[in-house]
Amino acid sequence: MVQNVNSSLEEKLKEFEGKCVTITQDGFLKNKYSIHNLKYFIEYEILNITDEKSTNYLKINLNQIYKIEISEKDIKLYLDNDIIICLSI
């Protein structure tokens, strides 16, 4: 993933850290769940999102992302295989 896109994604994730975030997945598989106290880290091009209060988590290979939309209250990640992951406050 391009470095400036990666840094803008990290800046927004820092704003989401510690907050309750709803994660929705749209595409050939649809789901929705909550992260009550978001914590994240990036390791080996993998974005790891965990919840400090539950066992919910999300791991995304950053190399699969071809487009990112960042707004005030959400982040949309467009992945290969027509998958869209949305993180919303």
JSON list of C-alpha atoms in Angstrom, two decimals:
[
{"chain": "A", "resi": 1, "resn": "MET", "atom": "CA", "xyz": [0.00, 0.00, 0.00]},
{"chain": "A", "resi": 2, "resn": "VAL", "atom": "CA", "xyz": [1.24, 3.51, -0.73]},
{"chain": "A", "resi": 3, "resn": "GLN", "atom": "CA", "xyz": [2.98, 5.07, 2.27]},
{"chain": "A", "resi": 4, "resn": "ASN", "atom": "CA", "xyz": [0.97, 8.33, 2.37]},
{"chain": "A", "resi": 5, "resn": "VAL", "atom": "CA", "xyz": [-2.31, 6.36, 2.23]},
{"chain": "A", "resi": 6, "resn": "ASN", "atom": "CA", "xyz": [-1.01, 4.15, 5.03]},
{"chain": "A", "resi": 7, "resn": "SER", "atom": "CA", "xyz": [-0.15, 7.20, 7.17]},
{"chain": "A", "resi": 8, "resn": "SER", "atom": "CA", "xyz": [-3.56, 8.83, 6.60]},
{"chain": "A", "resi": 9, "resn": "LEU", "atom": "CA", "xyz": [-5.23, 5.55, 7.57]},
{"chain": "A", "resi": 10, "resn": "GLU", "atom": "CA", "xyz": [-3.13, 5.39, 10.75]},
{"chain": "A", "resi": 11, "resn": "GLU", "atom": "CA", "xyz": [-3.98, 9.00, 11.63]},
{"chain": "A", "resi": 12, "resn": "LYS", "atom": "CA", "xyz": [-7.69, 8.22, 11.44]},
{"chain": "A", "resi": 13, "resn": "LEU", "atom": "CA", "xyz": [-7.30, 4.96, 13.36]},
{"chain": "A", "resi": 14, "resn": "LYS", "atom": "CA", "xyz": [-5.61, 6.93, 16.15]},
{"chain": "A", "resi": 15, "resn": "GLU", "atom": "CA", "xyz": [-8.80, 9.02, 16.41]},
{"chain": "A", "resi": 16, "resn": "PHE", "atom": "CA", "xyz": [-10.86, 5.80, 16.67]},
{"chain": "A", "resi": 17, "resn": "GLU", "atom": "CA", "xyz": [-8.60, 4.25, 19.32]},
{"chain": "A", "resi": 18, "resn": "GLY", "atom": "CA", "xyz": [-10.37, 3.58, 22.61]},
{"chain": "A", "resi": 19, "resn": "LYS", "atom": "CA", "xyz": [-13.81, 4.26, 21.12]},
{"chain": "A", "resi": 20, "resn": "CYS", "atom": "CA", "xyz": [-16.76, 2.04, 20.29]},
{"chain": "A", "resi": 21, "resn": "VAL", "atom": "CA", "xyz": [-16.64, 1.22, 16.57]},
{"chain": "A", "resi": 22, "resn": "THR", "atom": "CA", "xyz": [-19.10, -0.69, 14.41]},
{"chain": "A", "resi": 23, "resn": "ILE", "atom": "CA", "xyz": [-17.51, -2.84, 11.72]},
{"chain": "A", "resi": 24, "resn": "THR", "atom": "CA", "xyz": [-19.56, -3.87, 8.71]},
{"chain": "A", "resi": 25, "resn": "GLN", "atom": "CA", "xyz": [-18.49, -6.08, 5.84]},
{"chain": "A", "resi": 26, "resn": "ASP", "atom": "CA", "xyz": [-20.26, -5.91, 2.50]},
{"chain": "A", "resi": 27, "resn": "GLY", "atom": "CA", "xyz": [-19.68, -8.11, -0.52]},
{"chain": "A", "resi": 28, "resn": "PHE", "atom": "CA", "xyz": [-20.14, -11.82, -1.09]},
{"chain": "A", "resi": 29, "resn": "LEU", "atom": "CA", "xyz": [-20.21, -12.16, 2.71]},
{"chain": "A", "resi": 30, "resn": "LYS", "atom": "CA", "xyz": [-22.05, -9.64, 4.88]},
{"chain": "A", "resi": 31, "resn": "ASN", "atom": "CA", "xyz": [-21.68, -9.15, 8.62]},
{"chain": "A", "resi": 32, "resn": "LYS", "atom": "CA", "xyz": [-21.76, -6.51, 11.33]},
{"chain": "A", "resi": 33, "resn": "TYR", "atom": "CA", "xyz": [-20.32, -6.40, 14.83]},
{"chain": "A", "resi": 34, "resn": "SER", "atom": "CA", "xyz": [-18.98, -3.97, 17.42]},
{"chain": "A", "resi": 35, "resn": "ILE", "atom": "CA", "xyz": [-15.57, -3.26, 18.84]},
{"chain": "A", "resi": 36, "resn": "HIS", "atom": "CA", "xyz": [-16.22, -1.63, 22.22]},
{"chain": "A", "resi": 37, "resn": "ASN", "atom": "CA", "xyz": [-12.71, -0.35, 22.95]},
{"chain": "A", "resi": 38, "resn": "LEU", "atom": "CA", "xyz": [-10.69, -0.29, 19.73]},
{"chain": "A", "resi": 39, "resn": "LYS", "atom": "CA", "xyz": [-6.98, -1.00, 19.79]},
{"chain": "A", "resi": 40, "resn": "TYR", "atom": "CA", "xyz": [-4.92, -1.44, 16.62]},
{"chain": "A", "resi": 41, "resn": "PHE", "atom": "CA", "xyz": [-1.42, -2.20, 15.40]},
{"chain": "A", "resi": 42, "resn": "ILE", "atom": "CA", "xyz": [0.17, -2.92, 12.04]},
{"chain": "A", "resi": 43, "resn": "GLU", "atom": "CA", "xyz": [2.62, -5.79, 11.82]},
{"chain": "A", "resi": 44, "resn": "TYR", "atom": "CA", "xyz": [4.05, -7.26, 8.60]},
{"chain": "A", "resi": 45, "resn": "GLU", "atom": "CA", "xyz": [1.55, -5.35, 6.41]},
{"chain": "A", "resi": 46, "resn": "ILE", "atom": "CA", "xyz": [-1.36, -6.73, 8.45]},
{"chain": "A", "resi": 47, "resn": "LEU", "atom": "CA", "xyz": [-3.77, -4.31, 10.15]},
{"chain": "A", "resi": 48, "resn": "ASN", "atom": "CA", "xyz": [-4.83, -5.86, 13.45]},
{"chain": "A", "resi": 49, "resn": "ILE", "atom": "CA", "xyz": [-7.89, -4.40, 15.18]},
{"chain": "A", "resi": 50, "resn": "THR", "atom": "CA", "xyz": [-8.77, -5.82, 18.57]},
{"chain": "A", "resi": 51, "resn": "ASP", "atom": "CA", "xyz": [-11.25, -5.10, 21.33]},
{"chain": "A", "resi": 52, "resn": "GLU", "atom": "CA", "xyz": [-9.93, -4.70, 24.86]},
{"chain": "A", "resi": 53, "resn": "LYS", "atom": "CA", "xyz": [-13.37, -5.62, 26.29]},
{"chain": "A", "resi": 54, "resn": "SER", "atom": "CA", "xyz": [-14.37, -8.63, 24.17]},
{"chain": "A", "resi": 55, "resn": "THR", "atom": "CA", "xyz": [-12.88, -11.28, 21.92]},
{"chain": "A", "resi": 56, "resn": "ASN", "atom": "CA", "xyz": [-13.93, -9.51, 18.69]},
{"chain": "A", "resi": 57, "resn": "TYR", "atom": "CA", "xyz": [-11.13, -8.73, 16.27]},
{"chain": "A", "resi": 58, "resn": "LEU", "atom": "CA", "xyz": [-10.36, -7.99, 12.62]},
{"chain": "A", "resi": 59, "resn": "LYS", "atom": "CA", "xyz": [-7.19, -8.64, 10.61]},
{"chain": "A", "resi": 60, "resn": "ILE", "atom": "CA", "xyz": [-6.72, -7.17, 7.14]},
{"chain": "A", "resi": 61, "resn": "ASN", "atom": "CA", "xyz": [-3.83, -7.67, 4.75]},
{"chain": "A", "resi": 62, "resn": "LEU", "atom": "CA", "xyz": [-3.04, -4.10, 3.70]},
{"chain": "A", "resi": 63, "resn": "ASN", "atom": "CA", "xyz": [-1.78, -5.35, 0.33]},
{"chain": "A", "resi": 64, "resn": "GLN", "atom": "CA", "xyz": [-5.37, -6.34, -0.55]},
{"chain": "A", "resi": 65, "resn": "ILE", "atom": "CA", "xyz": [-6.67, -2.76, -0.18]},
{"chain": "A", "resi": 66, "resn": "TYR", "atom": "CA", "xyz": [-7.00, -0.87, -3.46]},
{"chain": "A", "resi": 67, "resn": "LYS", "atom": "CA", "xyz": [-9.02, 2.14, -2.25]},
{"chain": "A", "resi": 68, "resn": "ILE", "atom": "CA", "xyz": [-9.64, 3.94, 1.06]},
{"chain": "A", "resi": 69, "resn": "GLU", "atom": "CA", "xyz": [-12.32, 6.53, 1.80]},
{"chain": "A", "resi": 70, "resn": "ILE", "atom": "CA", "xyz": [-11.92, 8.47, 5.03]},
{"chain": "A", "resi": 71, "resn": "SER", "atom": "CA", "xyz": [-14.62, 10.79, 6.36]},
{"chain": "A", "resi": 72, "resn": "GLU", "atom": "CA", "xyz": [-15.28, 12.38, 9.74]},
{"chain": "A", "resi": 73, "resn": "LYS", "atom": "CA", "xyz": [-17.03, 9.36, 11.26]},
{"chain": "A", "resi": 74, "resn": "ASP", "atom": "CA", "xyz": [-16.00, 6.37, 9.19]},
{"chain": "A", "resi": 75, "resn": "ILE", "atom": "CA", "xyz": [-13.31, 4.59, 7.22]},
{"chain": "A", "resi": 76, "resn": "LYS", "atom": "CA", "xyz": [-14.17, 2.48, 4.16]},
{"chain": "A", "resi": 77, "resn": "LEU", "atom": "CA", "xyz": [-11.62, -0.05, 2.96]},
{"chain": "A", "resi": 78, "resn": "TYR", "atom": "CA", "xyz": [-12.14, -1.51, -0.50]},
{"chain": "A", "resi": 79, "resn": "LEU", "atom": "CA", "xyz": [-10.46, -4.89, -0.82]},
{"chain": "A", "resi": 80, "resn": "ASP", "atom": "CA", "xyz": [-9.87, -7.32, -3.65]},
{"chain": "A", "resi": 81, "resn": "ASN", "atom": "CA", "xyz": [-12.70, -9.81, -4.29]},
{"chain": "A", "resi": 82, "resn": "ASP", "atom": "CA", "xyz": [-15.28, -6.98, -4.05]},
{"chain": "A", "resi": 83, "resn": "ILE", "atom": "CA", "xyz": [-15.22, -6.70, -0.27]},
{"chain": "A", "resi": 84, "resn": "ILE", "atom": "CA", "xyz": [-15.90, -3.40, 1.52]},
{"chain": "A", "resi": 85, "resn": "ILE", "atom": "CA", "xyz": [-15.04, -3.05, 5.21]},
{"chain": "A", "resi": 86, "resn": "CYS", "atom": "CA", "xyz": [-16.50, -0.01, 6.97]},
{"chain": "A", "resi": 87, "resn": "LEU", "atom": "CA", "xyz": [-15.40, 1.15, 10.43]},
{"chain": "A", "resi": 88, "resn": "SER", "atom": "CA", "xyz": [-17.87, 3.66, 11.90]},
{"chain": "A", "resi": 89, "resn": "ILE", "atom": "CA", "xyz": [-18.00, 5.57, 15.17]}
]
